C-alpha positions as a printed NumPy array, in Angstrom:
array([[ 16.203,  83.755,  -3.894],
       [ 16.526,  80.996,  -6.473],
       [ 15.872,  78.367,  -3.823],
       [ 12.632,  80.103,  -2.735],
       [ 11.421,  80.326,  -6.334],
       [ 12.212,  76.65 ,  -6.82 ],
       [ 10.193,  75.678,  -3.756],
       [  7.285,  77.836,  -4.906],
       [  7.342,  76.262,  -8.353],
       [  7.453,  72.758,  -6.893],
       [  4.523,  73.517,  -4.605],
       [  2.559,  74.953,  -7.501],
       [  3.19 ,  71.899,  -9.651],
       [  2.159,  69.636,  -6.787],
       [ -1.093,  71.549,  -6.342],
       [ -1.855,  71.184, -10.048],
       [ -1.148,  67.454,  -9.9  ],
       [ -3.392,  67.069,  -6.861],
       [ -6.197,  69.07 ,  -8.492],
       [ -6.078,  66.838, -11.554],
       [ -6.042,  63.795,  -9.286],
       [ -9.328,  64.949,  -7.74 ],
       [-10.844,  65.53 , -11.188],
       [ -9.797,  62.01 , -12.202],
       [-11.393,  60.521,  -9.088],
       [-14.65 ,  62.355,  -9.788],
       [-14.545,  61.193, -13.424],
       [-13.906,  57.569, -12.408],
       [-16.893,  57.764, -10.073],
       [-19.114,  58.584, -13.038],
       [-18.968,  62.39 , -12.884],
       [-19.839,  63.083,  -9.27 ],
       [-18.574,  62.036,  -5.844],
       [-19.056,  62.746,  -2.174],
       [-16.294,  64.272,  -0.096],
       [-15.927,  60.971,   1.756],
       [-15.346,  59.162,  -1.56 ],
       [-12.671,  61.656,  -2.569],
       [-10.963,  61.254,   0.794],
       [-11.093,  57.45 ,   0.489],
       [ -9.766,  57.363,  -3.086],
       [ -6.802,  59.723,  -2.641],
       [ -4.   ,  59.936,  -0.058],
       [ -4.631,  63.662,   0.326],
       [ -5.466,  65.134,   3.742],
       [ -9.026,  66.407,   4.12 ],
       [ -7.988,  70.094,   4.5  ],
       [ -6.051,  69.829,   1.215],
       [ -9.06 ,  68.297,  -0.55 ],
       [-11.286,  71.086,   0.804],
       [ -8.853,  73.762,  -0.397],
       [ -8.468,  72.282,  -3.861],
       [-12.211,  71.793,  -4.267],
       [-12.885,  75.422,  -3.319],
       [-10.419,  76.514,  -5.984],
       [-11.871,  74.174,  -8.627],
       [-15.422,  75.26 ,  -7.803],
       [-14.359,  78.909,  -7.997],
       [-13.   ,  78.515, -11.537],
       [-15.893,  76.348, -12.761],
       [-14.106,  73.013, -13.215],
       [-16.068,  71.46 , -10.344],
       [-19.478,  72.349,  -8.958],
       [-21.09 ,  71.485,  -5.67 ],
       [-24.538,  69.966,  -5.955],
       [-27.455,  70.707,  -3.577],
       [-26.858,  67.303,  -1.935],
       [-23.271,  68.452,  -1.108],
       [-21.692,  66.046,  -3.613],
       [-19.169,  67.344,  -6.119],
       [-19.521,  66.977,  -9.887],
       [-17.412,  67.89 , -12.896],
       [-18.073,  71.497, -13.823],
       [-19.278,  73.149, -17.042],
       [-15.89 ,  74.634, -17.947],
       [-14.608,  71.137, -18.584],
       [-17.142,  70.677, -21.397],
       [-15.288,  72.895, -23.839],
       [-11.947,  71.33 , -22.914],
       [-13.459,  67.889, -23.463],
       [-14.946,  68.864, -26.825],
       [-11.621,  70.201, -28.08 ],
       [ -9.735,  67.168, -26.749],
       [-12.217,  64.815, -28.421],
       [-11.793,  66.608, -31.751],
       [ -8.023,  66.309, -31.443],
       [ -8.31 ,  62.645, -30.545],
       [-10.701,  62.059, -33.436],
       [ -8.216,  63.665, -35.821],
       [ -5.44 ,  61.445, -34.458],
       [ -7.586,  58.331, -34.909],
       [ -8.873,  59.212, -38.377],
       [ -6.045,  57.525, -40.36 ],
       [ -6.569,  54.28 , -38.423],
       [-10.31 ,  54.385, -39.115],
       [ -9.712,  55.035, -42.83 ],
       [ -7.399,  52.026, -42.943],
       [-10.032,  49.87 , -41.239],
       [-12.615,  50.854, -43.84 ],
       [-10.125,  50.151, -46.642],
       [ -9.338,  46.683, -45.251],
       [-12.788,  45.626, -44.046],
       [-15.223,  47.646, -46.164],
       [-17.536,  48.631, -43.277],
       [-17.986,  51.875, -41.344],
       [-15.425,  52.385, -38.557],
       [-15.926,  54.338, -35.326],
       [-14.087,  55.391, -32.204],
       [-15.839,  56.213, -28.925],
       [-14.679,  57.25 , -25.455],
       [-16.166,  56.779, -22.008],
       [-18.132,  59.908, -21.128],
       [-19.655,  59.764, -17.662],
       [-21.92 ,  56.715, -17.647],
       [-22.16 ,  56.512, -21.45 ],
       [-19.826,  56.552, -24.453],
       [-19.477,  59.367, -26.969],
       [-18.549,  58.812, -30.605],
       [-15.671,  61.136, -31.488],
       [-14.874,  60.038, -35.053],
       [-16.266,  57.919, -37.87 ],
       [-15.206,  56.966, -41.369],
       [-18.096,  55.676, -43.45 ],
       [-18.187,  52.648, -45.684],
       [-18.52 ,  53.101, -49.453],
       [-21.529,  50.739, -49.514],
       [-24.859,  52.323, -50.373],
       [-26.312,  50.547, -47.334],
       [-23.957,  51.574, -44.52 ],
       [-23.966,  52.586, -40.888],
       [-23.813,  56.334, -40.21 ],
       [-23.073,  57.503, -36.679],
       [-23.1  ,  61.203, -35.909],
       [-19.905,  62.386, -34.241],
       [-20.815,  63.608, -30.77 ],
       [-23.683,  61.138, -30.377],
       [-23.773,  59.341, -27.05 ],
       [-24.605,  55.661, -26.653],
       [-25.414,  53.409, -23.724],
       [-22.749,  51.128, -22.321],
       [-24.909,  48.016, -22.071],
       [-26.197,  47.775, -25.641],
       [-23.414,  49.113, -27.888],
       [-20.326,  47.287, -29.094],
       [-18.034,  50.161, -28.14 ],
       [-19.792,  50.465, -24.78 ],
       [-19.302,  46.811, -23.913],
       [-15.682,  46.926, -25.118],
       [-15.101,  49.853, -22.742],
       [-16.808,  47.983, -19.883],
       [-14.451,  45.052, -20.431],
       [-11.445,  47.108, -19.263],
       [-13.158,  48.392, -16.106],
       [-13.355,  46.547, -12.787],
       [-16.664,  44.888, -11.918],
       [-17.513,  47.411,  -9.21 ],
       [-17.221,  50.302, -11.635],
       [-19.157,  48.419, -14.305],
       [-22.037,  47.899, -11.889],
       [-21.951,  51.505, -10.691],
       [-21.966,  53.051, -14.169],
       [-24.594,  50.747, -15.636],
       [-26.866,  51.02 , -12.59 ],
       [-26.54 ,  54.79 , -12.767],
       [-27.447,  54.954, -16.461],
       [-30.056,  52.204, -16.445],
       [-30.496,  49.413, -19.005],
       [-33.416,  50.396, -21.233],
       [-34.179,  48.006, -24.111],
       [-33.622,  49.366, -27.631],
       [-34.536,  46.105, -29.378],
       [-35.689,  42.639, -28.385],
       [-32.005,  41.625, -28.295],
       [-30.906,  44.247, -25.754],
       [-29.42 ,  42.901, -22.518],
       [-31.498,  44.306, -19.673],
       [-30.152,  42.594, -16.528],
       [-26.82 ,  43.025, -14.775],
       [-26.323,  39.272, -14.547],
       [-26.536,  38.783, -18.313],
       [-24.42 ,  41.885, -18.916],
       [-21.636,  40.615, -16.65 ],
       [-21.712,  37.302, -18.548],
       [-21.364,  39.22 , -21.818],
       [-18.574,  41.462, -20.471],
       [-16.652,  38.432, -19.176],
       [-16.964,  36.817, -22.603],
       [-15.642,  40.044, -24.132],
       [-12.633,  39.976, -21.804],
       [-11.852,  36.35 , -22.666],
       [-12.1  ,  36.655, -26.456],
       [-10.767,  40.226, -26.709],
       [-13.681,  41.823, -28.54 ],
       [-17.29 ,  42.868, -27.969],
       [-20.302,  42.247, -30.177],
       [-23.477,  44.293, -30.501],
       [-25.873,  41.614, -31.731],
       [-28.629,  43.868, -33.09 ],
       [-28.941,  45.324, -29.584],
       [-29.086,  48.98 , -30.668],
       [-30.728,  48.514, -34.027],
       [-32.287,  45.461, -35.655],
       [-30.356,  44.303, -38.692],
       [-27.072,  45.881, -37.548],
       [-24.101,  44.099, -35.992],
       [-21.031,  45.808, -34.502],
       [-17.626,  44.361, -33.586],
       [-15.551,  46.462, -31.152],
       [-12.252,  46.244, -29.26 ],
       [-10.828,  48.402, -26.461],
       [ -7.784,  50.598, -27.126],
       [ -4.95 ,  49.432, -24.842],
       [ -2.973,  52.099, -23.005],
       [ -5.476,  54.848, -23.779],
       [ -5.533,  57.731, -21.272],
       [ -9.29 ,  57.295, -20.932],
       [-11.277,  54.124, -21.7  ],
       [-12.088,  54.001, -25.405],
       [-12.892,  51.519, -28.148],
       [-12.849,  51.253, -31.921],
       [-15.392,  49.335, -33.947],
       [-16.706,  48.374, -37.339],
       [-20.416,  47.994, -37.978],
       [-22.726,  47.088, -40.806],
       [-25.758,  45.036, -41.849],
       [-25.894,  41.511, -40.413],
       [-25.989,  40.195, -43.969],
       [-22.387,  41.386, -44.412],
       [-21.083,  41.454, -40.831],
       [-21.426,  37.716, -40.308],
       [-19.257,  35.088, -38.577],
       [-16.802,  34.946, -41.475],
       [-16.454,  38.728, -41.443],
       [-15.898,  38.688, -37.672],
       [-13.012,  36.19 , -37.969],
       [-11.354,  38.509, -40.472],
       [-12.177,  41.746, -38.657],
       [-11.062,  40.959, -35.106],
       [ -7.283,  40.737, -35.694],
       [ -7.418,  43.81 , -37.942],
       [ -9.297,  45.77 , -35.262],
       [ -6.943,  44.6  , -32.524],
       [ -3.858,  45.656, -34.447],
       [ -5.422,  49.048, -35.2  ],
       [ -6.265,  49.452, -31.5  ],
       [ -2.702,  48.57 , -30.442],
       [ -1.228,  51.043, -32.921],
       [ -3.615,  53.783, -31.804],
       [ -2.729,  53.02 , -28.182],
       [  0.981,  53.386, -29.009],
       [  0.31 ,  56.725, -30.686],
       [ -1.653,  58.007, -27.697],
       [  1.112,  56.995, -25.288],
       [  3.719,  58.681, -27.508],
       [  1.592,  61.837, -27.77 ],
       [  1.318,  62.004, -23.97 ],
       [  5.097,  61.819, -23.431]])
């Protein structure tokens, strides 16, 4: 009797793990994937994938599109919103410390499909400061946090996400070709931080770093007017940002254990 229950529990846990694995694959693909992609990216047999997808579609966590591809479902939206709020609350002390040390507005953003979403901000005390609405989405190719997130992804995924979202210009400084973006992302990888050089808004510069060990790609940043966020500020800000990112990464790993 006990042995049967144990087997049932193990099978149930395995099914849950496999279902989450499929959701992760769909998320990594940018929010939707074909059955062939799911089969290629997991070791699961096709009948198992079919069975799990039927279950996930039935409960609203996955939906099947008219073109037969599978996308993340609407029931995940509320889970994501709550998780982002929790993550924002966890990151808030680190952002407050950044503002105290550097004097400019601090943000945290996470990869959300083929864009990034800001989940927390602590504003600078300056009268002229950067204000970013929590929940606002930004493009990957023209934001500091977006380019910091791209720097931790492989080149194939970078190309897929950016091609999917497009590269519309926001200012005359916006990078609008994949070649130039890959050059910028490689520079970000080498130096350990990304820079938004007035690419979203003229007169505003942003310095951002990825959060190591995060369960989903994310980045923290400080931003302000170019008159204050200059080369001297950047030299001071980068090590402070990197230490804050490492500490936040450690907290996220500890929270997941």
